[in-house]
């Protein structure tokens, strides 16, 4: 039975990526060895790493602009720490738009003064703060582009003179932006880029090397850059699958092409949430995420019926984050429009039944 | 053509593990979803993580002895840093037996006073120092059980009152030891345990919480323990394949059973290195590693012929580490005796030919 996978991450990847990845576990590069048993220093894998790094820059339109890409371990959570370790000398400015920003702030506080320029905590992170000021003497400004848990997304990034750092874990490669506005972008792979276990870091080299502390090797971007993202054994398979996914996106037409599909999917679902009296959106309309749609039932007593109908239709991963409840439909790049159509059909069927 | 994979790591894993892993990339747990697209909080994956953690303790004979197992990211290189961050308050004692110890020492120096109790650097790490003293006021003693690059292995661990920390990346699960002598064991997965991308940490809980510094969340063992190794998204696939490999080892008869095979393999190869006048071992006989046999040709002009014969026989990954040259046959748990027999036959054929 066909599954419709709305998981918030790790999440659906293109079927052809699963196919190629599965084959490579048995026979990679037609060398009759598994991708899991080859040296990370072998030419076939070095080629994979280099291709993944250059595809990331190419898709973001950042080639030849002073940026480099790294595939590190530890997820965005490790980046909360590494960004501060590498960039925070005196003071940093953070925008607080939810759980992930909150965690990033907590880790950065160990390294210097933190200025929370704005927060939407007052309304349980259901909107994106606007019109805040970023201190011009901050070492950098940090924000989270998309909030998986609450379903909000920054549509307009602030103008600022200070380096801009952005956690794009849950919407990177999903929409066109002027990525050159950012000085450091990081993203755990497990949404639009690949499986869990690797993290993309795209950094403008000129912002590094400015803090006075000694940075441990594994936390030092310059160390990783100096070794072309091979300072130590990388997460070979997650990097390989990320490369396959980036390749798939390039063949698809890149970010411009996938953005159209993503808009189609989110329009379809938000329209139904707004139209159907049994459902209600959770967040401010203008800040709605195109990746994660959060919604609730207006009548809680229907939840068992709705859950059963979803299951019957092959819908997976629709439960809201354990910290907020309700429903959440994550519609990452690889989710077909058809899956959203199936979900909308179930929502309409519930309305008829109720 | 059958390959004989002597790679130093990432390295060969059991064929049945590759088979199951390949299947799980398409259909995990018969849920018609890829292991790469399911939530790490879903029951099927939580079960995988818990099984991997308990199998690790069971195979090491450490169940019910105050130890817990974690599967973290970042490799042994991240553990060089984390062990010091979590345990080093004033002074730590390190045994220097090669590149990896050296790197561990370098990172730990950022956190306190380092005492190098002994080093074999004087003879390019071709032996294991003995008879050294470990200061009784050290916060811990750190050693590397097996040195992949040089091909040495500690056969007798020192007696000490201070907590013992050991990097067992390249020989964990390969030989019987009284693992309860150690207070913290870490090991990158990519030798005897699984693919690159996850790192096993086995820690006696009572040694934690004794340093006065604030530890960043991602580097704090107590944080990871408090979340059952799920503080953030783990490297799902590498942990799954590690679980499969540990399961395979358990079914094989555990460490006692694999140790016999490992001894058989290393005896076979060292005997040939010693017997065959065309080859010479590199390290002190009593310190020879059962995992990595390093050797050289006594006549360099034969190297092209030998390399070609190896290739012809399907032998892969026999080149020595780029920092030392020569040859290195890594014979981890999953390497069949047959592969060593093939290598020995090639060495004998070279002798006849020369």
XYZ file of C-alpha atoms in Angstrom:
708
model
C 0.000 0.000 0.000
C 1.291 3.428 -0.966
C 2.305 5.574 1.980
C 1.969 9.340 2.153
C 4.780 10.415 4.421
C 4.242 13.770 6.152
C 6.989 13.147 8.734
C 8.617 16.287 10.116
C 12.093 14.860 9.789
C 13.775 12.554 9.160
C 11.382 12.698 6.243
C 10.566 11.512 2.772
C 13.308 11.665 0.153
C 12.899 11.032 -3.574
C 12.113 7.398 -4.383
C 14.935 7.237 -6.921
C 17.324 8.307 -4.162
C 16.160 5.412 -1.964
C 16.661 3.075 -4.924
C 20.207 4.225 -5.644
C 21.118 4.311 -1.960
C 19.851 0.779 -1.456
C 21.904 -0.465 -4.411
C 25.040 1.306 -3.164
C 24.814 -0.554 0.143
C 25.418 -3.739 -1.868
C 27.530 -2.500 -4.755
C 28.823 1.028 -4.920
C 30.315 2.533 -8.044
C 30.186 -0.939 -9.626
C 33.275 -1.905 -7.587
C 31.424 -4.807 -5.931
C 31.986 -3.266 -2.549
C 29.392 -1.664 -0.293
C 29.471 2.116 0.147
C 29.651 1.206 3.841
C 32.964 -0.656 3.571
C 35.127 1.624 1.451
C 37.747 4.024 2.698
C 36.592 7.614 2.987
C 39.975 8.509 1.461
C 39.309 6.417 -1.660
C 38.803 8.369 -4.860
C 35.177 7.287 -5.332
C 34.199 8.693 -1.952
C 36.328 11.833 -2.181
C 34.464 12.469 -5.451
C 31.134 12.058 -3.633
C 32.131 14.544 -0.951
C 33.379 17.086 -3.488
C 30.267 16.703 -5.604
C 27.995 17.165 -2.582
C 29.899 20.280 -1.546
C 29.817 21.853 -4.971
C 26.171 20.958 -5.647
C 25.173 22.648 -2.394
C 26.904 25.882 -3.410
C 25.622 25.672 -6.978
C 21.986 25.157 -5.960
C 22.184 28.072 -3.515
C 23.758 30.296 -6.176
C 26.837 30.838 -4.034
C 29.595 29.600 -6.313
C 32.500 31.994 -6.705
C 31.236 34.303 -3.983
C 33.672 33.432 -1.195
C 31.630 30.629 0.322
C 32.614 27.032 1.101
C 30.443 24.077 2.036
C 31.121 21.486 4.747
C 29.350 18.266 5.672
C 29.802 17.867 9.413
C 28.340 15.642 12.115
C 26.173 16.449 15.121
C 23.107 18.063 13.567
C 21.934 21.645 13.996
C 22.344 21.144 17.759
C 26.107 20.977 17.306
C 25.924 24.114 15.157
C 24.217 26.019 17.994
C 27.499 25.533 19.789
C 29.949 25.796 16.886
C 28.600 29.086 15.538
C 29.106 30.702 18.939
C 32.491 29.037 19.495
C 33.744 30.375 16.151
C 32.061 33.756 15.924
C 31.096 35.094 19.334
C 33.759 37.320 20.827
C 31.685 39.869 22.765
C 28.033 40.044 21.895
C 25.610 38.333 19.559
C 22.042 39.125 18.536
C 19.434 36.354 18.325
C 15.866 36.326 17.076
C 13.764 33.921 19.126
C 11.098 32.242 17.009
C 10.743 28.922 18.794
C 12.284 25.858 20.372
C 15.291 25.728 18.053
C 16.174 29.405 18.425
C 15.744 28.983 22.169
C 18.231 26.112 22.210
C 20.675 28.038 20.029
C 20.474 30.961 22.476
C 21.072 28.697 25.468
C 24.296 27.277 23.999
C 25.610 30.635 22.761
C 25.199 32.182 26.207
C 28.191 30.149 27.352
C 30.434 32.208 25.087
C 29.407 35.839 25.433
C 26.659 38.379 25.859
C 23.395 37.519 24.155
C 20.861 40.063 22.980
C 17.461 38.631 22.170
C 16.346 41.199 19.590
C 12.754 39.934 19.627
C 10.745 36.893 20.648
C 7.342 35.464 19.815
C 7.266 33.434 23.015
C 4.398 35.629 24.287
C 2.040 33.923 21.830
C 3.621 30.477 21.930
C 5.709 31.207 18.838
C 2.699 31.430 16.526
C 4.086 34.423 14.634
C 7.359 35.894 13.413
C 8.419 39.125 15.167
C 9.017 42.099 12.852
C 10.484 45.575 13.141
C 13.184 44.763 15.674
C 16.602 46.367 15.861
C 19.853 44.509 15.478
C 22.691 46.153 17.439
C 25.373 47.265 14.991
C 28.113 46.198 17.392
C 26.962 42.574 17.526
C 29.440 39.969 16.278
C 26.599 38.415 14.314
C 22.827 38.072 14.059
C 21.277 34.595 14.300
C 17.841 33.477 13.169
C 15.912 30.318 12.314
C 14.348 30.493 8.864
C 11.587 27.954 9.449
C 10.122 26.601 12.656
C 9.171 22.970 12.201
C 7.423 22.669 15.526
C 5.154 25.721 15.308
C 4.828 25.993 11.538
C 6.090 29.530 11.009
C 8.613 30.759 8.458
C 10.514 33.991 8.000
C 9.404 35.545 4.705
C 11.484 38.719 4.866
C 14.918 38.680 6.418
C 16.188 41.843 8.090
C 18.738 44.160 6.549
C 21.784 44.366 8.773
C 25.461 45.255 8.592
C 26.508 42.475 10.953
C 27.171 38.941 9.679
C 23.927 36.982 9.371
C 23.836 33.365 10.585
C 20.809 31.261 9.775
C 19.606 27.836 10.839
C 17.867 26.667 7.656
C 17.514 23.035 8.722
C 13.883 22.733 7.739
C 13.549 24.822 4.609
C 16.899 24.932 2.866
C 16.663 24.211 -0.877
C 12.876 24.720 -0.763
C 12.531 28.355 -1.865
C 14.463 31.014 -3.700
C 16.278 33.524 -1.528
C 19.263 35.735 -2.013
C 21.494 33.373 -0.084
C 24.416 35.759 -0.410
C 22.702 37.897 2.263
C 23.802 35.231 4.748
C 27.337 34.723 6.015
C 26.806 31.316 7.558
C 23.979 28.911 6.834
C 23.612 25.558 8.532
C 21.109 22.772 8.095
C 20.728 19.270 9.461
C 20.325 17.070 6.387
C 17.183 15.250 7.443
C 14.545 17.418 5.759
C 15.244 18.525 2.186
C 18.773 17.225 1.810
C 19.265 13.680 3.005
C 19.081 11.254 5.904
C 19.951 12.071 9.507
C 23.638 12.055 10.358
C 25.159 14.887 8.407
C 24.824 18.665 8.566
C 25.516 21.156 5.841
C 27.442 24.272 6.792
C 27.881 26.974 4.154
C 30.199 29.675 5.330
C 31.698 32.843 3.915
C 35.341 32.318 4.757
C 36.086 35.964 5.520
C 33.994 35.925 8.712
C 36.180 33.265 10.359
C 39.321 33.613 12.466
C 38.173 36.688 14.377
C 37.661 35.313 17.891
C 40.492 35.213 20.406
C 39.690 31.887 22.104
C 41.344 28.610 21.110
C 38.778 26.457 19.378
C 38.982 22.661 19.744
C 39.798 21.114 16.348
C 36.476 19.342 15.842
C 34.557 22.549 16.544
C 36.724 24.785 14.375
C 35.312 25.584 10.931
C 38.758 26.586 9.707
C 40.136 23.155 10.584
C 37.363 21.431 8.632
C 37.759 23.819 5.695
C 41.510 23.223 5.669
C 40.836 19.504 5.217
C 38.079 19.851 2.623
C 35.471 18.505 5.071
C 37.623 15.412 5.698
C 39.382 16.343 8.932
C 38.136 13.057 10.333
C 36.030 10.235 8.922
C 32.808 11.830 7.708
C 29.399 10.174 7.861
C 29.990 8.446 4.530
C 26.501 7.111 3.794
C 24.531 10.194 4.900
C 26.835 12.367 2.769
C 26.383 10.030 -0.206
C 22.585 10.094 0.075
C 22.690 13.881 0.436
C 24.683 14.073 -2.773
C 22.085 11.903 -4.522
C 19.297 14.156 -3.255
C 21.050 17.337 -4.358
C 21.659 15.735 -7.748
C 17.959 14.882 -7.967
C 17.075 18.498 -7.139
C 19.429 19.834 -9.780
C 17.929 17.528 -12.418
C 14.481 18.618 -11.293
C 15.351 22.184 -12.201
C 16.840 23.390 -8.933
C 15.246 25.522 -6.245
C 13.168 27.618 -8.688
C 11.402 24.510 -9.966
C 10.823 22.865 -6.591
C 9.584 26.132 -5.085
C 6.642 26.114 -7.521
C 5.660 22.619 -6.437
C 6.078 23.525 -2.787
C 3.796 26.549 -3.224
C 1.255 24.380 -4.988
C 1.265 21.895 -2.106
C 1.033 24.444 0.690
C -1.674 26.468 -1.103
C -3.716 23.305 -1.538
C -3.503 22.435 2.141
C -3.879 25.930 3.649
C -6.905 26.546 1.435
C -8.543 23.428 2.832
C -7.603 24.302 6.430
C -9.202 27.741 5.915
C -12.261 26.459 4.047
C -13.139 23.388 6.066
C -15.006 24.338 9.263
C -13.657 21.253 11.022
C -10.076 22.549 10.900
C -8.244 25.644 12.070
C -4.771 26.916 11.337
C -2.529 27.637 14.299
C -0.241 30.460 13.223
C -0.493 34.003 11.865
C -1.494 33.800 8.192
C 1.358 35.920 6.851
C 3.948 33.811 8.693
C 2.695 30.388 7.646
C 5.394 27.928 6.758
C 5.370 26.391 3.285
C 7.101 23.354 4.733
C 5.123 22.546 7.874
C 1.412 23.235 8.109
C 0.131 23.106 11.677
C -3.576 22.802 12.303
C -6.096 21.515 14.810
C -9.554 19.988 14.734
C -12.213 22.487 15.782
C -14.038 19.588 17.411
C -11.708 17.376 19.416
C -14.155 14.510 19.554
C -13.482 13.852 15.863
C -9.829 13.075 16.388
C -10.202 9.295 16.593
C -12.237 9.216 13.414
C -9.828 11.523 11.580
C -6.797 9.536 12.730
C -8.389 6.298 11.555
C -9.277 7.789 8.173
C -5.718 9.073 7.745
C -4.306 5.672 8.578
C -6.719 4.037 6.144
C -5.483 6.408 3.422
C -1.827 5.541 4.083
C -1.023 8.901 5.685
C 1.990 8.779 7.982
C 3.590 11.259 10.401
C 0.728 13.754 10.725
C 0.846 14.113 14.493
C 1.963 17.471 15.866
C 5.232 17.801 17.753
C 4.981 16.265 21.230
C 5.435 19.749 22.758
C 2.427 21.361 21.008
C -0.021 18.605 19.951
C -2.542 18.977 17.128
C -1.578 18.086 13.577
C 1.360 18.956 11.426
C 1.712 18.162 7.758
C 5.324 18.459 6.682
C 5.577 18.893 2.944
C 9.251 18.794 2.135
C 10.667 18.830 -1.383
C 10.268 15.103 -2.023
C 6.625 14.891 -0.975
C 4.500 14.532 -4.115
C 1.510 16.831 -4.706
C -0.554 13.655 -4.819
C 0.075 13.056 -1.097
C -1.353 16.483 -0.249
C -4.340 15.771 -2.477
C -4.956 12.561 -0.549
C -4.796 14.441 2.762
C -7.173 17.132 1.527
C -9.559 14.442 0.300
C -9.547 12.846 3.765
C -10.260 16.247 5.370
C -13.182 16.723 2.984
C -14.449 13.210 3.630
C -14.405 13.933 7.364
C -16.501 17.033 6.785
C -19.104 15.020 4.866
C -19.150 12.342 7.538
C -19.393 14.689 10.529
C 34.521 -11.033 -8.871
C 34.819 -11.647 -5.132
C 36.611 -8.864 -3.289
C 38.819 -9.342 -0.267
C 38.480 -6.119 1.640
C 41.394 -5.318 3.967
C 40.399 -1.642 4.346
C 41.495 -0.010 7.596
C 38.144 1.595 8.145
C 35.458 2.181 7.103
C 35.820 -1.542 6.532
C 34.120 -4.774 5.704
C 30.957 -5.651 7.624
C 29.116 -8.982 7.495
C 27.455 -9.648 4.137
C 24.115 -10.375 5.818
C 24.300 -6.938 7.419
C 24.755 -5.297 4.011
C 21.789 -7.297 2.751
C 19.474 -6.274 5.589
C 20.671 -2.668 5.485
C 20.041 -2.464 1.750
C 16.517 -3.806 2.201
C 15.785 -1.367 5.040
C 16.622 1.574 2.764
C 13.607 0.533 0.678
C 11.308 -1.029 3.250
C 12.079 -0.926 6.952
C 10.232 -3.036 9.474
C 7.812 -4.047 6.705
C 6.116 -0.634 7.044
C 6.785 0.199 3.362
C 8.826 3.210 4.404
C 12.573 3.626 4.129
C 14.635 3.599 7.340
C 15.852 6.965 6.014
C 12.423 8.627 6.086
C 10.989 7.609 9.457
C 10.935 9.715 12.592
C 13.702 8.953 15.047
C 11.009 9.238 17.731
C 8.904 6.482 16.132
C 8.696 3.248 18.101
C 10.504 1.144 15.470
C 13.551 3.385 15.635
C 13.489 3.893 19.395
C 13.544 0.080 19.585
C 16.602 0.012 17.297
C 18.453 2.510 19.464
C 17.604 0.669 22.679
C 18.603 -2.669 21.197
C 21.916 -1.275 19.961
C 22.644 0.206 23.392
C 21.810 -2.955 25.276
C 23.632 -5.270 22.833
C 26.787 -3.184 23.251
C 26.684 -3.559 27.034
C 25.756 -7.244 26.828
C 28.576 -8.144 24.439
C 31.096 -6.289 26.629
C 29.792 -8.051 29.758
C 28.914 -4.727 31.336
C 25.204 -5.142 32.008
C 24.148 -4.294 35.546
C 27.535 -2.866 36.449
C 26.721 0.831 36.449
C 27.500 1.449 32.771
C 25.394 3.022 30.063
C 25.903 3.088 26.306
C 25.445 6.050 23.966
C 25.545 6.329 20.188
C 26.832 9.820 19.435
C 28.077 11.664 16.365
C 31.504 13.049 15.497
C 33.746 9.993 15.650
C 36.589 9.338 18.058
C 37.890 12.825 17.176
C 34.902 14.344 18.957
C 35.546 12.051 21.930
C 39.104 13.396 22.252
C 37.400 16.637 23.135
C 34.370 15.342 25.042
C 36.338 13.126 27.431
C 38.441 16.111 28.485
C 35.451 18.475 28.619
C 33.607 16.084 30.940
C 36.397 14.639 33.061
C 39.428 16.912 33.148
C 39.381 19.268 36.133
C 43.086 19.587 36.955
C 45.363 16.988 35.460
C 45.069 13.974 33.201
C 47.528 11.208 32.298
C 47.893 10.055 28.684
C 49.813 7.204 27.127
C 51.091 8.186 23.687
C 51.130 5.231 21.303
C 50.570 6.960 17.994
C 48.706 9.465 15.857
C 45.359 9.003 17.605
C 46.771 9.336 21.131
C 48.672 12.365 19.929
C 45.502 13.995 18.677
C 43.654 13.127 21.899
C 46.455 14.769 23.892
C 46.342 17.902 21.751
C 42.629 18.436 22.360
C 42.764 17.637 26.083
C 45.520 20.201 26.628
C 42.917 22.931 26.149
C 41.252 21.863 29.395
C 43.985 21.211 31.956
C 47.435 19.897 32.704
C 48.491 16.902 30.634
C 51.006 14.313 31.794
C 52.321 12.097 29.029
C 53.164 9.017 31.104
C 55.099 7.397 28.260
C 55.497 7.627 24.506
C 56.804 5.376 21.747
C 57.374 8.323 19.442
C 61.157 7.712 19.699
C 60.763 4.631 17.490
C 57.962 5.934 15.289
C 55.351 4.225 17.470
C 56.475 0.706 16.578
C 56.063 -0.580 20.130
C 53.864 -0.156 23.207
C 55.605 1.497 26.187
C 55.541 -0.531 29.422
C 56.396 0.033 33.065
C 55.288 3.652 33.258
C 53.742 5.340 36.288
C 50.301 6.867 36.351
C 50.054 9.784 38.818
C 47.504 8.892 41.496
C 46.184 12.455 41.515
C 45.262 12.400 37.826
C 41.588 12.905 37.028
C 41.861 9.969 34.623
C 44.251 7.897 32.534
C 43.727 7.744 28.763
C 45.060 5.171 26.324
C 44.428 3.861 22.804
C 43.953 0.087 22.768
C 44.927 -0.498 19.152
C 46.847 1.690 16.748
C 45.485 1.255 13.253
C 48.196 3.255 11.558
C 51.236 1.571 13.087
C 49.771 -1.870 13.806
C 50.399 -2.100 17.538
C 47.981 -3.170 20.254
C 48.034 -2.988 24.038
C 48.001 -6.543 25.367
C 48.180 -5.738 29.078
C 46.465 -2.679 30.471
C 47.976 -0.986 33.506
C 46.571 -1.290 37.022
C 45.576 2.109 38.312
C 43.322 3.700 40.892
C 42.330 6.570 38.642
C 39.467 6.217 36.149
C 40.625 4.555 32.939
C 39.471 5.982 29.604
C 40.181 4.022 26.454
C 39.829 4.739 22.751
C 38.924 1.280 21.420
C 37.872 2.456 17.965
C 39.820 -0.170 16.100
C 39.586 -3.287 18.252
C 36.392 -3.116 20.276
C 34.364 -6.351 20.162
C 37.388 -8.205 18.730
C 38.916 -9.755 21.864
C 37.980 -10.677 25.400
C 39.018 -8.197 28.055
C 37.775 -7.380 31.514
C 35.939 -4.321 30.229
C 34.906 -3.410 33.787
C 38.482 -2.235 34.324
C 37.577 0.752 32.144
C 35.420 3.663 33.217
C 34.840 5.132 29.796
C 35.292 3.385 26.469
C 34.696 5.049 23.146
C 34.861 3.754 19.620
C 34.049 5.137 16.204
C 31.726 2.564 14.634
C 33.552 2.123 11.353
C 35.709 -0.923 12.194
C 34.015 -3.755 14.086
C 30.670 -2.155 14.768
C 29.123 -0.476 11.777
C 29.455 2.214 9.132
C 30.999 5.644 9.640
C 28.768 8.213 11.285
C 28.153 6.970 14.793
C 30.375 6.503 17.837
C 29.814 4.213 20.763
C 30.470 5.627 24.216
C 30.228 3.256 27.182
C 30.503 5.114 30.441
C 30.337 4.284 34.115
C 27.886 6.897 35.296
C 29.573 7.493 38.649
C 32.601 9.177 37.042
C 30.497 11.997 35.575
C 29.462 15.332 37.056
C 32.751 16.031 38.801
C 34.132 18.952 36.792
C 33.297 22.540 37.668
C 33.024 23.967 34.139
C 29.714 24.346 32.315
C 29.619 21.825 29.506
C 27.745 22.702 26.293
C 24.730 20.395 25.927
C 25.953 18.499 22.883
C 29.273 17.758 24.581
C 27.804 16.715 27.920
C 27.533 12.961 28.482
C 24.953 13.529 31.233
C 22.688 15.394 28.814
C 22.857 12.529 26.308
C 22.336 9.928 29.052
C 19.341 11.847 30.380
C 17.739 11.586 26.941
C 18.626 7.922 26.315
C 20.988 8.868 23.497
C 18.222 10.859 21.797
C 19.011 14.412 22.892
C 18.932 15.360 19.240
C 18.315 13.438 16.031
C 20.824 10.590 16.021
C 22.499 9.199 12.917
C 19.585 6.850 12.279
C 21.034 4.629 9.553
C 24.535 4.230 11.043
C 22.961 3.293 14.393
C 20.654 0.793 12.672
C 23.521 -0.874 10.819
C 25.527 -0.966 14.058
C 22.632 -2.740 15.732
C 22.543 -5.282 12.896
C 26.290 -5.857 13.243
C 26.098 -6.304 17.018
C 23.202 -8.716 16.518
C 25.300 -10.652 14.015
C 28.155 -10.814 16.533
C 25.856 -12.049 19.275
C 24.486 -14.780 17.009
C 28.037 -15.677 16.070
C 28.774 -16.454 19.710
C 29.908 -13.050 20.925
C 33.424 -11.797 21.497
C 34.773 -15.175 22.685
C 33.833 -16.803 19.379
C 35.084 -13.999 17.126
C 38.345 -13.726 19.057
C 39.236 -17.279 18.003
C 38.699 -16.419 14.348
C 40.640 -13.191 14.717
C 43.574 -15.070 16.256
C 43.447 -17.612 13.459
C 43.585 -14.837 10.850
C 46.393 -12.871 12.450
C 48.461 -15.989 13.149
C 48.124 -17.021 9.523
C 49.333 -13.666 8.250
C 52.089 -12.965 10.801
C 53.483 -16.469 10.217
C 53.751 -15.717 6.527
C 55.277 -12.269 7.099
C 57.902 -13.917 9.345
C 58.538 -16.896 7.081
C 58.578 -15.247 3.684
C 61.961 -13.553 3.048
C 60.283 -11.000 0.754
C 58.346 -9.478 3.652
C 59.178 -7.924 7.007
C 56.987 -6.959 9.932
C 57.204 -3.374 11.121
C 56.453 -3.469 14.859
C 57.759 -5.196 17.995
C 56.599 -8.819 17.947
C 54.962 -8.771 21.390
C 52.947 -5.656 20.538
C 51.621 -6.781 17.170
C 48.016 -5.902 16.534
C 45.550 -8.695 15.787
C 43.496 -6.227 13.800
C 46.046 -4.436 11.613
C 49.149 -6.182 10.337
C 51.724 -3.753 9.000
C 54.531 -5.027 6.811
C 56.911 -3.997 4.061
C 58.546 -5.611 1.076
C 62.221 -6.361 1.718
C 62.841 -5.521 -1.928
C 61.054 -2.385 -3.016
C 61.413 -3.164 -6.693
C 58.795 -5.903 -6.284
C 56.061 -3.517 -5.241
C 54.513 -3.068 -8.679
C 54.385 -6.822 -9.235
C 52.936 -7.443 -5.772
C 50.336 -4.703 -6.168
C 49.259 -6.111 -9.522
C 48.992 -9.646 -8.106
C 46.905 -8.371 -5.205
C 44.579 -6.536 -7.570
C 44.291 -9.641 -9.733
C 43.276 -11.650 -6.650
C 40.559 -9.135 -5.713
C 42.456 -7.773 -2.717
C 41.383 -4.264 -1.713
C 42.665 -1.704 0.793
C 46.128 -3.145 1.462
C 48.059 0.105 1.190
C 49.637 1.410 4.383
C 48.405 4.641 5.941
C 49.493 7.677 3.924
C 51.679 8.796 6.870
C 53.767 5.583 7.058
C 53.626 3.795 3.705
C 54.234 0.042 3.223
C 51.343 -2.387 3.548
C 48.635 -2.854 6.101
C 46.199 -5.725 6.216
C 43.252 -4.856 8.426
C 41.474 -7.989 9.545
C 38.401 -6.814 11.405
C 35.687 -9.132 12.704
C 33.781 -9.442 9.448
C 36.795 -10.343 7.298
C 36.578 -14.058 6.475
C 39.588 -16.342 7.077
C 39.396 -17.098 3.367
C 40.466 -13.540 2.527
C 43.618 -13.924 4.607
C 44.307 -17.241 2.911
C 44.071 -15.510 -0.450
C 46.513 -12.811 0.667
C 48.976 -15.404 2.025
C 48.717 -17.335 -1.254
C 49.585 -14.161 -3.181
C 52.580 -13.549 -0.910
C 53.755 -17.107 -1.535
C 53.198 -16.776 -5.261
C 55.342 -13.631 -5.253
C 58.125 -15.562 -3.527
C 58.031 -18.269 -6.215
C 58.007 -15.680 -8.965
C 60.828 -13.510 -7.561
